[in-house]
Amino acid sequence: MSLSMTEDTSQSKTYRVWDRPTRVFHWINLLLVLSLMFVGLIMLFKSEIGITGLAAKIGLKELHTVIGYLFAINLIIRLVWGFFGNRFAKFTGNLPKIGAIKQYQTALRAGENPQYLGHNPTGKLAVLVIMLILTVIMATGLIRAGTDIYYPPFGAAVTQYIAAEGVDATSIKPYDKTGVDKAKLAVIKPYKSLAGTVHLYSAYFLMLLIVLHIAGVIIAELRHQPGIISAMFSGKKRIVGTPLDK
Ligand code: HEM
């Protein structure tokens, strides 16, 4: 059993909730997502900020992709941990339920303050949507990296496919049609475009989710459950009364 009580006062109890891998994932993910957004926005507005050369354009994509690998590794570890972690890290314990969300919202409107050790029912929905969108961004980013700048894990297969008859696939360079079979390049193009569009709109959607997430956490911290922000650092939550998911 992962839950352990570490402190007991007459007013409140402190519980160990978020395990170390969950906390480490959260903060590394935050840093990497911010870095990816920063480089991604520079890529989007490069002309406006005076970046015009092809080498610089490709360099930005390579930088974004290398940070993207770290993001992908961190996310994959977290997804795997979702099967092995403590009950607050596991996916099985964190799936949102419409009935529970309605009940929670009704209780809040009635002036009650239900307490949870793990995520509250609305928080579970937020976490699921964020995890799904991060996974979509990871998958489309990797496809785009493979089809646009021929980076792993799909780049080698793409260059093998588009190399003209008798051309060494490793000689094919991004944004250079030398040695490329144009008909095969045209076959790849719709997949590349689709991945790019989904990647971009998912990134915009994620930015919106981040704003909502931060607003939700601040409101919860101030009105309902003081200490939830520090809990993502310490792993411990201090709760007054009996948590509903004890
Ligand atoms: C939360 C994570 C991420 C965010 C917020 C993000 C954001 C962005 C943004 C805003 C762009 C510019 C889109 C454009 O120029 O059309 C972009 C492009 C790109 N991203 Fe990401 N990205 C993320 C993760 C990744 C990952 C994990 C990879 C792969 C390892 C990746 C690979 C790429 C590539 C190759 C492009 C260039 C697309 C192009 O301009 O043709 N991204 N990303």
PDB file of C-alpha atoms and ligand atoms in Angstrom:
ATOM      1  CA  MET A   1       0.000   0.000   0.000  1.00  0.00           C
ATOM      2  CA  SER A   2       1.555   3.280  -1.099  1.00  0.00           C
ATOM      3  CA  LEU A   3      -0.335   5.615   1.188  1.00  0.00           C
ATOM      4  CA  SER A   4       1.341   6.468   4.424  1.00  0.00           C
ATOM      5  CA  MET A   5       0.520   8.963   7.101  1.00  0.00           C
ATOM      6  CA  THR A   6       3.539  10.919   8.259  1.00  0.00           C
ATOM      7  CA  GLU A   7       2.108  13.473  10.668  1.00  0.00           C
ATOM      8  CA  ASP A   8      -0.968  13.678  12.836  1.00  0.00           C
ATOM      9  CA  THR A   9      -2.293  16.772  14.517  1.00  0.00           C
ATOM     10  CA  SER A  10      -5.801  17.313  15.878  1.00  0.00           C
ATOM     11  CA  GLN A  11      -6.566  19.664  12.967  1.00  0.00           C
ATOM     12  CA  SER A  12      -5.016  18.009   9.946  1.00  0.00           C
ATOM     13  CA  LYS A  13      -3.094  15.006   8.750  1.00  0.00           C
ATOM     14  CA  THR A  14      -0.250  14.874   6.298  1.00  0.00           C
ATOM     15  CA  TYR A  15      -0.233  12.096   3.727  1.00  0.00           C
ATOM     16  CA  ARG A  16       2.422  10.961   1.309  1.00  0.00           C
ATOM     17  CA  VAL A  17       0.705  11.165  -2.067  1.00  0.00           C
ATOM     18  CA  TRP A  18       2.831  11.948  -5.143  1.00  0.00           C
ATOM     19  CA  ASP A  19       5.715   9.492  -5.532  1.00  0.00           C
ATOM     20  CA  ARG A  20       9.144  10.680  -6.648  1.00  0.00           C
ATOM     21  CA  PRO A  21       8.889   9.612 -10.333  1.00  0.00           C
ATOM     22  CA  THR A  22       5.586  11.500 -10.658  1.00  0.00           C
ATOM     23  CA  ARG A  23       7.065  14.684  -9.192  1.00  0.00           C
ATOM     24  CA  VAL A  24      10.289  14.454 -11.202  1.00  0.00           C
ATOM     25  CA  PHE A  25       8.253  13.907 -14.398  1.00  0.00           C
ATOM     26  CA  HIS A  26       6.037  16.893 -13.644  1.00  0.00           C
ATOM     27  CA  TRP A  27       8.822  19.441 -13.192  1.00  0.00           C
ATOM     28  CA  ILE A  28      11.059  18.108 -15.993  1.00  0.00           C
ATOM     29  CA  ASN A  29       8.005  18.108 -18.259  1.00  0.00           C
ATOM     30  CA  LEU A  30       7.256  21.718 -17.352  1.00  0.00           C
ATOM     31  CA  LEU A  31      10.810  22.837 -18.181  1.00  0.00           C
ATOM     32  CA  LEU A  32      10.906  20.896 -21.453  1.00  0.00           C
ATOM     33  CA  VAL A  33       7.435  21.994 -22.593  1.00  0.00           C
ATOM     34  CA  LEU A  34       8.355  25.653 -21.926  1.00  0.00           C
ATOM     35  CA  SER A  35      11.632  25.212 -23.856  1.00  0.00           C
ATOM     36  CA  LEU A  36       9.818  23.503 -26.751  1.00  0.00           C
ATOM     37  CA  MET A  37       7.216  26.261 -26.852  1.00  0.00           C
ATOM     38  CA  PHE A  38       9.908  28.907 -26.811  1.00  0.00           C
ATOM     39  CA  VAL A  39      11.839  27.360 -29.728  1.00  0.00           C
ATOM     40  CA  GLY A  40       8.549  26.420 -31.489  1.00  0.00           C
ATOM     41  CA  LEU A  41       7.337  30.036 -31.336  1.00  0.00           C
ATOM     42  CA  ILE A  42      10.701  31.269 -32.684  1.00  0.00           C
ATOM     43  CA  MET A  43      10.274  28.762 -35.550  1.00  0.00           C
ATOM     44  CA  LEU A  44       6.779  30.066 -36.252  1.00  0.00           C
ATOM     45  CA  PHE A  45       7.740  33.751 -36.191  1.00  0.00           C
ATOM     46  CA  LYS A  46      11.280  33.453 -37.555  1.00  0.00           C
ATOM     47  CA  SER A  47      10.734  35.845 -40.495  1.00  0.00           C
ATOM     48  CA  GLU A  48       9.212  38.452 -38.180  1.00  0.00           C
ATOM     49  CA  ILE A  49      12.305  38.329 -35.943  1.00  0.00           C
ATOM     50  CA  GLY A  50      14.706  38.423 -38.869  1.00  0.00           C
ATOM     51  CA  ILE A  51      15.760  34.752 -39.123  1.00  0.00           C
ATOM     52  CA  THR A  52      15.769  34.005 -42.851  1.00  0.00           C
ATOM     53  CA  GLY A  53      18.626  31.628 -43.774  1.00  0.00           C
ATOM     54  CA  LEU A  54      17.940  27.952 -44.533  1.00  0.00           C
ATOM     55  CA  ALA A  55      20.735  26.783 -42.197  1.00  0.00           C
ATOM     56  CA  ALA A  56      19.223  28.757 -39.299  1.00  0.00           C
ATOM     57  CA  LYS A  57      15.749  27.417 -40.103  1.00  0.00           C
ATOM     58  CA  ILE A  58      17.015  23.817 -40.098  1.00  0.00           C
ATOM     59  CA  GLY A  59      19.161  24.519 -36.998  1.00  0.00           C
ATOM     60  CA  LEU A  60      16.064  25.660 -35.073  1.00  0.00           C
ATOM     61  CA  LYS A  61      14.180  22.516 -36.096  1.00  0.00           C
ATOM     62  CA  GLU A  62      17.139  20.356 -35.004  1.00  0.00           C
ATOM     63  CA  LEU A  63      17.347  22.139 -31.644  1.00  0.00           C
ATOM     64  CA  HIS A  64      13.579  21.774 -31.149  1.00  0.00           C
ATOM     65  CA  THR A  65      13.783  18.079 -32.058  1.00  0.00           C
ATOM     66  CA  VAL A  66      16.679  17.348 -29.668  1.00  0.00           C
ATOM     67  CA  ILE A  67      14.744  18.973 -26.789  1.00  0.00           C
ATOM     68  CA  GLY A  68      11.736  17.019 -28.103  1.00  0.00           C
ATOM     69  CA  TYR A  69      13.617  13.724 -27.584  1.00  0.00           C
ATOM     70  CA  LEU A  70      14.158  14.595 -23.905  1.00  0.00           C
ATOM     71  CA  PHE A  71      10.471  15.492 -23.640  1.00  0.00           C
ATOM     72  CA  ALA A  72       9.527  12.182 -25.325  1.00  0.00           C
ATOM     73  CA  ILE A  73      11.795  10.107 -23.041  1.00  0.00           C
ATOM     74  CA  ASN A  74      10.390  11.819 -19.934  1.00  0.00           C
ATOM     75  CA  LEU A  75       6.808  11.311 -21.158  1.00  0.00           C
ATOM     76  CA  ILE A  76       7.356   7.647 -22.080  1.00  0.00           C
ATOM     77  CA  ILE A  77       8.848   6.969 -18.628  1.00  0.00           C
ATOM     78  CA  ARG A  78       5.766   8.602 -17.062  1.00  0.00           C
ATOM     79  CA  LEU A  79       3.400   6.588 -19.279  1.00  0.00           C
ATOM     80  CA  VAL A  80       5.154   3.373 -18.216  1.00  0.00           C
ATOM     81  CA  TRP A  81       5.074   4.544 -14.582  1.00  0.00           C
ATOM     82  CA  GLY A  82       1.303   4.883 -15.000  1.00  0.00           C
ATOM     83  CA  PHE A  83       1.191   1.067 -14.827  1.00  0.00           C
ATOM     84  CA  PHE A  84       3.672   0.564 -11.961  1.00  0.00           C
ATOM     85  CA  GLY A  85       3.565   3.646  -9.720  1.00  0.00           C
ATOM     86  CA  ASN A  86       1.656   4.139  -6.501  1.00  0.00           C
ATOM     87  CA  ARG A  87      -2.120   4.387  -6.677  1.00  0.00           C
ATOM     88  CA  PHE A  88      -2.027   8.158  -7.277  1.00  0.00           C
ATOM     89  CA  ALA A  89       0.380   7.722 -10.202  1.00  0.00           C
ATOM     90  CA  LYS A  90      -1.457   4.813 -11.816  1.00  0.00           C
ATOM     91  CA  PHE A  91      -3.841   5.414 -14.726  1.00  0.00           C
ATOM     92  CA  THR A  92      -6.331   2.908 -13.365  1.00  0.00           C
ATOM     93  CA  GLY A  93      -6.967   5.019 -10.267  1.00  0.00           C
ATOM     94  CA  ASN A  94      -7.080   8.281 -12.173  1.00  0.00           C
ATOM     95  CA  LEU A  95      -9.650   7.807 -14.909  1.00  0.00           C
ATOM     96  CA  PRO A  96     -12.274  10.582 -14.780  1.00  0.00           C
ATOM     97  CA  LYS A  97     -15.896   9.658 -14.091  1.00  0.00           C
ATOM     98  CA  ILE A  98     -18.702  11.954 -15.270  1.00  0.00           C
ATOM     99  CA  GLY A  99     -20.860  11.143 -12.218  1.00  0.00           C
ATOM    100  CA  ALA A 100     -18.047  11.957  -9.795  1.00  0.00           C
ATOM    101  CA  ILE A 101     -17.290  15.258 -11.589  1.00  0.00           C
ATOM    102  CA  LYS A 102     -20.975  16.293 -11.389  1.00  0.00           C
ATOM    103  CA  GLN A 103     -21.134  15.335  -7.712  1.00  0.00           C
ATOM    104  CA  TYR A 104     -17.939  17.259  -6.962  1.00  0.00           C
ATOM    105  CA  GLN A 105     -19.155  20.386  -8.775  1.00  0.00           C
ATOM    106  CA  THR A 106     -22.540  20.187  -7.014  1.00  0.00           C
ATOM    107  CA  ALA A 107     -20.791  19.866  -3.647  1.00  0.00           C
ATOM    108  CA  LEU A 108     -18.590  22.904  -4.381  1.00  0.00           C
ATOM    109  CA  ARG A 109     -21.633  24.955  -5.427  1.00  0.00           C
ATOM    110  CA  ALA A 110     -23.353  23.950  -2.188  1.00  0.00           C
ATOM    111  CA  GLY A 111     -20.431  25.470  -0.290  1.00  0.00           C
ATOM    112  CA  GLU A 112     -18.952  22.132   0.738  1.00  0.00           C
ATOM    113  CA  ASN A 113     -15.236  21.480   0.436  1.00  0.00           C
ATOM    114  CA  PRO A 114     -14.640  17.818  -0.406  1.00  0.00           C
ATOM    115  CA  GLN A 115     -11.013  16.799   0.120  1.00  0.00           C
ATOM    116  CA  TYR A 116      -9.033  14.301  -1.957  1.00  0.00           C
ATOM    117  CA  LEU A 117      -5.623  12.748  -1.462  1.00  0.00           C
ATOM    118  CA  GLY A 118      -5.086  12.340  -5.197  1.00  0.00           C
ATOM    119  CA  HIS A 119      -6.617  14.497  -7.915  1.00  0.00           C
ATOM    120  CA  ASN A 120     -10.161  15.714  -7.377  1.00  0.00           C
ATOM    121  CA  PRO A 121     -12.643  14.411 -10.011  1.00  0.00           C
ATOM    122  CA  THR A 122     -12.227  17.507 -12.240  1.00  0.00           C
ATOM    123  CA  GLY A 123      -8.456  17.280 -11.853  1.00  0.00           C
ATOM    124  CA  LYS A 124      -8.562  13.686 -13.120  1.00  0.00           C
ATOM    125  CA  LEU A 125     -10.244  14.877 -16.321  1.00  0.00           C
ATOM    126  CA  ALA A 126      -7.661  17.655 -16.726  1.00  0.00           C
ATOM    127  CA  VAL A 127      -4.759  15.224 -16.246  1.00  0.00           C
ATOM    128  CA  LEU A 128      -6.180  12.763 -18.783  1.00  0.00           C
ATOM    129  CA  VAL A 129      -6.687  15.469 -21.434  1.00  0.00           C
ATOM    130  CA  ILE A 130      -3.186  16.886 -20.802  1.00  0.00           C
ATOM    131  CA  MET A 131      -1.568  13.417 -21.011  1.00  0.00           C
ATOM    132  CA  LEU A 132      -3.426  12.643 -24.254  1.00  0.00           C
ATOM    133  CA  ILE A 133      -2.446  15.917 -25.872  1.00  0.00           C
ATOM    134  CA  LEU A 134       1.204  15.495 -24.781  1.00  0.00           C
ATOM    135  CA  THR A 135       1.174  12.034 -26.398  1.00  0.00           C
ATOM    136  CA  VAL A 136      -0.310  13.400 -29.642  1.00  0.00           C
ATOM    137  CA  ILE A 137       2.317  16.174 -29.678  1.00  0.00           C
ATOM    138  CA  MET A 138       5.083  13.621 -29.102  1.00  0.00           C
ATOM    139  CA  ALA A 139       3.866  11.286 -31.883  1.00  0.00           C
ATOM    140  CA  THR A 140       3.298  14.048 -34.455  1.00  0.00           C
ATOM    141  CA  GLY A 141       6.588  15.734 -33.504  1.00  0.00           C
ATOM    142  CA  LEU A 142       8.495  12.502 -34.101  1.00  0.00           C
ATOM    143  CA  ILE A 143       6.726  11.948 -37.450  1.00  0.00           C
ATOM    144  CA  ARG A 144       7.402  15.540 -38.463  1.00  0.00           C
ATOM    145  CA  ALA A 145      11.081  15.217 -37.409  1.00  0.00           C
ATOM    146  CA  GLY A 146      11.360  12.089 -39.581  1.00  0.00           C
ATOM    147  CA  THR A 147       9.617  13.508 -42.648  1.00  0.00           C
ATOM    148  CA  ASP A 148      10.940  17.084 -42.473  1.00  0.00           C
ATOM    149  CA  ILE A 149      14.586  16.885 -41.343  1.00  0.00           C
ATOM    150  CA  TYR A 150      15.024  13.101 -41.575  1.00  0.00           C
ATOM    151  CA  TYR A 151      15.750  12.691 -37.855  1.00  0.00           C
ATOM    152  CA  PRO A 152      15.236   9.459 -35.873  1.00  0.00           C
ATOM    153  CA  PRO A 153      13.294   7.344 -35.264  1.00  0.00           C
ATOM    154  CA  PHE A 154      11.643   7.561 -38.729  1.00  0.00           C
ATOM    155  CA  GLY A 155      14.182   9.617 -40.705  1.00  0.00           C
ATOM    156  CA  ALA A 156      16.264   6.692 -41.999  1.00  0.00           C
ATOM    157  CA  ALA A 157      13.163   4.867 -43.281  1.00  0.00           C
ATOM    158  CA  VAL A 158      11.954   8.074 -44.975  1.00  0.00           C
ATOM    159  CA  THR A 159      15.255   8.736 -46.766  1.00  0.00           C
ATOM    160  CA  GLN A 160      15.439   5.048 -47.799  1.00  0.00           C
ATOM    161  CA  TYR A 161      11.986   5.415 -49.321  1.00  0.00           C
ATOM    162  CA  ILE A 162      12.469   8.746 -51.132  1.00  0.00           C
ATOM    163  CA  ALA A 163      16.019   8.064 -52.412  1.00  0.00           C
ATOM    164  CA  ALA A 164      16.066   7.867 -56.219  1.00  0.00           C
ATOM    165  CA  GLU A 165      17.234   4.629 -57.880  1.00  0.00           C
ATOM    166  CA  GLY A 166      20.941   4.012 -57.109  1.00  0.00           C
ATOM    167  CA  VAL A 167      21.236   6.933 -54.645  1.00  0.00           C
ATOM    168  CA  ASP A 168      22.728   6.335 -51.187  1.00  0.00           C
ATOM    169  CA  ALA A 169      19.928   7.278 -48.760  1.00  0.00           C
ATOM    170  CA  THR A 170      22.420   8.677 -46.231  1.00  0.00           C
ATOM    171  CA  SER A 171      23.459  11.353 -48.767  1.00  0.00           C
ATOM    172  CA  ILE A 172      19.959  12.905 -48.730  1.00  0.00           C
ATOM    173  CA  LYS A 173      19.804  16.221 -46.892  1.00  0.00           C
ATOM    174  CA  PRO A 174      16.760  18.121 -45.571  1.00  0.00           C
ATOM    175  CA  TYR A 175      15.392  20.850 -47.863  1.00  0.00           C
ATOM    176  CA  ASP A 176      17.611  19.600 -50.726  1.00  0.00           C
ATOM    177  CA  LYS A 177      16.038  17.583 -53.533  1.00  0.00           C
ATOM    178  CA  THR A 178      19.373  16.189 -54.783  1.00  0.00           C
ATOM    179  CA  GLY A 179      19.041  12.407 -55.178  1.00  0.00           C
ATOM    180  CA  VAL A 180      15.362  12.445 -54.228  1.00  0.00           C
ATOM    181  CA  ASP A 181      12.641  10.654 -56.203  1.00  0.00           C
ATOM    182  CA  LYS A 182      10.108  13.504 -56.528  1.00  0.00           C
ATOM    183  CA  ALA A 183       7.114  11.184 -56.988  1.00  0.00           C
ATOM    184  CA  LYS A 184       7.948   9.383 -53.742  1.00  0.00           C
ATOM    185  CA  LEU A 185       8.522  12.704 -51.978  1.00  0.00           C
ATOM    186  CA  ALA A 186       4.999  13.655 -53.072  1.00  0.00           C
ATOM    187  CA  VAL A 187       3.670  10.444 -51.474  1.00  0.00           C
ATOM    188  CA  ILE A 188       5.258  11.438 -48.133  1.00  0.00           C
ATOM    189  CA  LYS A 189       4.032  15.050 -48.295  1.00  0.00           C
ATOM    190  CA  PRO A 190       0.409  14.611 -47.101  1.00  0.00           C
ATOM    191  CA  TYR A 191       1.592  12.643 -44.024  1.00  0.00           C
ATOM    192  CA  LYS A 192       4.181  15.313 -43.283  1.00  0.00           C
ATOM    193  CA  SER A 193       1.574  18.094 -43.648  1.00  0.00           C
ATOM    194  CA  LEU A 194      -0.997  16.296 -41.524  1.00  0.00           C
ATOM    195  CA  ALA A 195       1.551  15.639 -38.762  1.00  0.00           C
ATOM    196  CA  GLY A 196       2.644  19.315 -38.919  1.00  0.00           C
ATOM    197  CA  THR A 197      -0.926  20.639 -38.696  1.00  0.00           C
ATOM    198  CA  VAL A 198      -1.933  18.323 -35.839  1.00  0.00           C
ATOM    199  CA  HIS A 199       1.353  19.120 -34.044  1.00  0.00           C
ATOM    200  CA  LEU A 200       0.829  22.867 -34.314  1.00  0.00           C
ATOM    201  CA  TYR A 201      -2.853  22.913 -33.269  1.00  0.00           C
ATOM    202  CA  SER A 202      -2.149  20.468 -30.439  1.00  0.00           C
ATOM    203  CA  ALA A 203       0.629  22.806 -29.255  1.00  0.00           C
ATOM    204  CA  TYR A 204      -1.855  25.733 -29.279  1.00  0.00           C
ATOM    205  CA  PHE A 205      -4.404  23.603 -27.425  1.00  0.00           C
ATOM    206  CA  LEU A 206      -1.734  22.631 -24.885  1.00  0.00           C
ATOM    207  CA  MET A 207      -0.954  26.314 -24.295  1.00  0.00           C
ATOM    208  CA  LEU A 208      -4.642  26.857 -23.484  1.00  0.00           C
ATOM    209  CA  LEU A 209      -4.651  23.794 -21.195  1.00  0.00           C
ATOM    210  CA  ILE A 210      -1.566  25.075 -19.376  1.00  0.00           C
ATOM    211  CA  VAL A 211      -3.318  28.391 -18.656  1.00  0.00           C
ATOM    212  CA  LEU A 212      -6.438  26.538 -17.411  1.00  0.00           C
ATOM    213  CA  HIS A 213      -4.297  24.112 -15.376  1.00  0.00           C
ATOM    214  CA  ILE A 214      -2.392  26.900 -13.639  1.00  0.00           C
ATOM    215  CA  ALA A 215      -5.614  28.867 -12.997  1.00  0.00           C
ATOM    216  CA  GLY A 216      -7.325  25.714 -11.648  1.00  0.00           C
ATOM    217  CA  VAL A 217      -4.427  24.880  -9.341  1.00  0.00           C
ATOM    218  CA  ILE A 218      -4.215  28.440  -7.989  1.00  0.00           C
ATOM    219  CA  ILE A 219      -7.997  28.564  -7.355  1.00  0.00           C
ATOM    220  CA  ALA A 220      -7.882  25.143  -5.650  1.00  0.00           C
ATOM    221  CA  GLU A 221      -4.864  26.221  -3.567  1.00  0.00           C
ATOM    222  CA  LEU A 222      -6.551  29.435  -2.410  1.00  0.00           C
ATOM    223  CA  ARG A 223     -10.154  28.262  -1.993  1.00  0.00           C
ATOM    224  CA  HIS A 224     -10.296  24.527  -1.480  1.00  0.00           C
ATOM    225  CA  GLN A 225      -7.065  22.735  -0.709  1.00  0.00           C
ATOM    226  CA  PRO A 226      -4.165  24.834   0.573  1.00  0.00           C
ATOM    227  CA  GLY A 227      -0.819  23.153  -0.024  1.00  0.00           C
ATOM    228  CA  ILE A 228      -1.525  21.374  -3.305  1.00  0.00           C
ATOM    229  CA  ILE A 229       1.210  23.311  -5.105  1.00  0.00           C
ATOM    230  CA  SER A 230       3.893  22.505  -2.510  1.00  0.00           C
ATOM    231  CA  ALA A 231       2.651  18.886  -2.595  1.00  0.00           C
ATOM    232  CA  MET A 232       4.057  18.564  -6.140  1.00  0.00           C
ATOM    233  CA  PHE A 233       7.479  19.376  -4.615  1.00  0.00           C
ATOM    234  CA  SER A 234       7.322  17.474  -1.319  1.00  0.00           C
ATOM    235  CA  GLY A 235       4.949  14.699  -2.371  1.00  0.00           C
ATOM    236  CA  LYS A 236       2.943  15.337   0.821  1.00  0.00           C
ATOM    237  CA  LYS A 237      -0.568  16.685   1.187  1.00  0.00           C
ATOM    238  CA  ARG A 238      -1.966  18.143   4.377  1.00  0.00           C
ATOM    239  CA  ILE A 239      -5.667  17.494   4.714  1.00  0.00           C
ATOM    240  CA  VAL A 240      -8.270  18.645   7.200  1.00  0.00           C
ATOM    241  CA  GLY A 241     -11.033  16.085   7.702  1.00  0.00           C
ATOM    242  CA  THR A 242     -11.377  12.742   5.994  1.00  0.00           C
ATOM    243  CA  PRO A 243     -10.339  12.596   2.351  1.00  0.00           C
ATOM    244  CA  LEU A 244     -12.964  10.970   0.125  1.00  0.00           C
ATOM    245  CA  ASP A 245     -10.408   8.779  -1.637  1.00  0.00           C
ATOM    246  CA  LYS A 246      -8.628   7.545   1.491  1.00  0.00           C
TER     247      LYS A 246
HETATM  248  C1  HEM B   1       4.989  20.113 -25.671  1.00  0.00           C
HETATM  249  C2  HEM B   1       5.861  19.830 -26.587  1.00  0.00           C
HETATM  250  C3  HEM B   1       5.968  20.573 -27.894  1.00  0.00           C
HETATM  251  C4  HEM B   1       5.511  21.801 -28.257  1.00  0.00           C
HETATM  252  C5  HEM B   1       4.759  22.807 -27.411  1.00  0.00           C
HETATM  253  C6  HEM B   1       5.891  22.001 -29.640  1.00  0.00           C
HETATM  254  C7  HEM B   1       5.615  23.123 -30.377  1.00  0.00           C
HETATM  255  C8  HEM B   1       5.946  23.297 -31.704  1.00  0.00           C
HETATM  256  C9  HEM B   1       5.651  24.460 -32.488  1.00  0.00           C
HETATM  257  C10 HEM B   1       4.916  25.698 -31.972  1.00  0.00           C
HETATM  258  C11 HEM B   1       6.151  24.256 -33.726  1.00  0.00           C
HETATM  259  C12 HEM B   1       6.120  25.211 -34.914  1.00  0.00           C
HETATM  260  C13 HEM B   1       5.175  24.675 -35.941  1.00  0.00           C
HETATM  261  C14 HEM B   1       5.442  25.177 -37.322  1.00  0.00           C
HETATM  262  O1  HEM B   1       6.478  25.813 -37.562  1.00  0.00           O
HETATM  263  O2  HEM B   1       4.599  24.887 -38.159  1.00  0.00           O
HETATM  264  C15 HEM B   1       6.761  22.957 -33.740  1.00  0.00           C
HETATM  265  C16 HEM B   1       7.377  22.388 -34.827  1.00  0.00           C
HETATM  266  C17 HEM B   1       8.068  21.198 -34.805  1.00  0.00           C
HETATM  267  N1  HEM B   1       8.148  20.316 -33.755  1.00  0.00           N
HETATM  268 FE1  HEM B   1       7.352  20.582 -31.940  1.00  0.00          FE
HETATM  269  N2  HEM B   1       6.562  20.886 -30.089  1.00  0.00           N
HETATM  270  C18 HEM B   1       6.629  19.988 -29.049  1.00  0.00           C
HETATM  271  C19 HEM B   1       7.205  18.751 -29.061  1.00  0.00           C
HETATM  272  C20 HEM B   1       7.919  18.212 -30.109  1.00  0.00           C
HETATM  273  C21 HEM B   1       8.559  16.919 -30.103  1.00  0.00           C
HETATM  274  C22 HEM B   1       8.512  15.915 -28.948  1.00  0.00           C
HETATM  275  C23 HEM B   1       9.170  16.772 -31.300  1.00  0.00           C
HETATM  276  C24 HEM B   1      10.010  15.619 -31.795  1.00  0.00           C
HETATM  277  C25 HEM B   1      10.939  15.036 -31.115  1.00  0.00           C
HETATM  278  C26 HEM B   1       8.887  17.959 -32.089  1.00  0.00           C
HETATM  279  C27 HEM B   1       9.305  18.180 -33.371  1.00  0.00           C
HETATM  280  C28 HEM B   1       8.956  19.259 -34.149  1.00  0.00           C
HETATM  281  C29 HEM B   1       9.402  19.481 -35.507  1.00  0.00           C
HETATM  282  C30 HEM B   1      10.319  18.587 -36.317  1.00  0.00           C
HETATM  283  C31 HEM B   1       8.849  20.688 -35.921  1.00  0.00           C
HETATM  284  C32 HEM B   1       9.062  21.384 -37.260  1.00  0.00           C
HETATM  285  C33 HEM B   1       7.838  21.385 -38.066  1.00  0.00           C
HETATM  286  C34 HEM B   1       8.036  22.275 -39.236  1.00  0.00           C
HETATM  287  O3  HEM B   1       8.250  23.471 -39.073  1.00  0.00           O
HETATM  288  O4  HEM B   1       7.998  21.759 -40.313  1.00  0.00           O
HETATM  289  N3  HEM B   1       8.119  18.808 -31.334  1.00  0.00           N
HETATM  290  N4  HEM B   1       6.621  22.389 -32.498  1.00  0.00           N
END
